[in-house]
Amino acid sequence: QVQLKESGGGLVQPGGSLRLSCAASRFALDYYAIGWFRQTPGKDREGISCITGTRPDIFYSDSVKGRFTISRDNRKNMVYLQMNNLEAEDTAVYYCAAQAACPGPAAAWGQGTQVTVSS
């Protein structure tokens, strides 16, 4: 069974940085594309970044491009999301997902980690 677990969320001031981690267990992460998503109450889940398992190819939504950086370490079975220059609008629960492609259907989701940007 594919399992993912996010970590690294927390409270940060506007302009600050956080690094989220997505840890995979029970499967080799390099066989999948990994997407980062976020969701706030009352809104649809938003895909913000995705990294494929090969080359890799990287994608960002316009809302985070230039501020967030996705990366992966297949030896550690980890994917990271470095978030810089955070804004109040970035406040959300952040999820990672194992996908067939970027974009693509998700085979598994993590449980989410809360990011709150507030002064």
PDB file of N, CA, C and O in Angstrom, residues 9 11 54 73 112:
ATOM      1  N   GLY A   9       5.151  21.804   8.116  1.00  0.00           N
ATOM      2  CA  GLY A   9       4.246  22.939   8.211  1.00  0.00           C
ATOM      3  C   GLY A   9       4.398  23.664   9.528  1.00  0.00           C
ATOM      4  O   GLY A   9       5.095  23.211  10.436  1.00  0.00           O
ATOM      5  N   LEU A  11       3.648  27.835  11.621  1.00  0.00           N
ATOM      6  CA  LEU A  11       3.291  29.246  11.584  1.00  0.00           C
ATOM      7  C   LEU A  11       4.517  30.059  11.202  1.00  0.00           C
ATOM      8  O   LEU A  11       5.597  29.886  11.786  1.00  0.00           O
ATOM      9  N   THR A  54      11.225  11.004 -13.771  1.00  0.00           N
ATOM     10  CA  THR A  54      12.381  10.932 -14.666  1.00  0.00           C
ATOM     11  C   THR A  54      12.761  12.335 -15.110  1.00  0.00           C
ATOM     12  O   THR A  54      11.962  13.257 -15.101  1.00  0.00           O
ATOM     13  N   ASP A  73      14.638  13.681  -3.696  1.00  0.00           N
ATOM     14  CA  ASP A  73      15.827  12.888  -3.412  1.00  0.00           C
ATOM     15  C   ASP A  73      15.362  11.432  -3.419  1.00  0.00           C
ATOM     16  O   ASP A  73      14.838  10.927  -2.419  1.00  0.00           O
ATOM     17  N   GLY A 112      -1.720  15.600   5.001  1.00  0.00           N
ATOM     18  CA  GLY A 112      -1.698  17.060   4.970  1.00  0.00           C
ATOM     19  C   GLY A 112      -0.927  17.659   6.126  1.00  0.00           C
ATOM     20  O   GLY A 112      -0.814  17.061   7.199  1.00  0.00           O
TER      21      GLY A 112
END
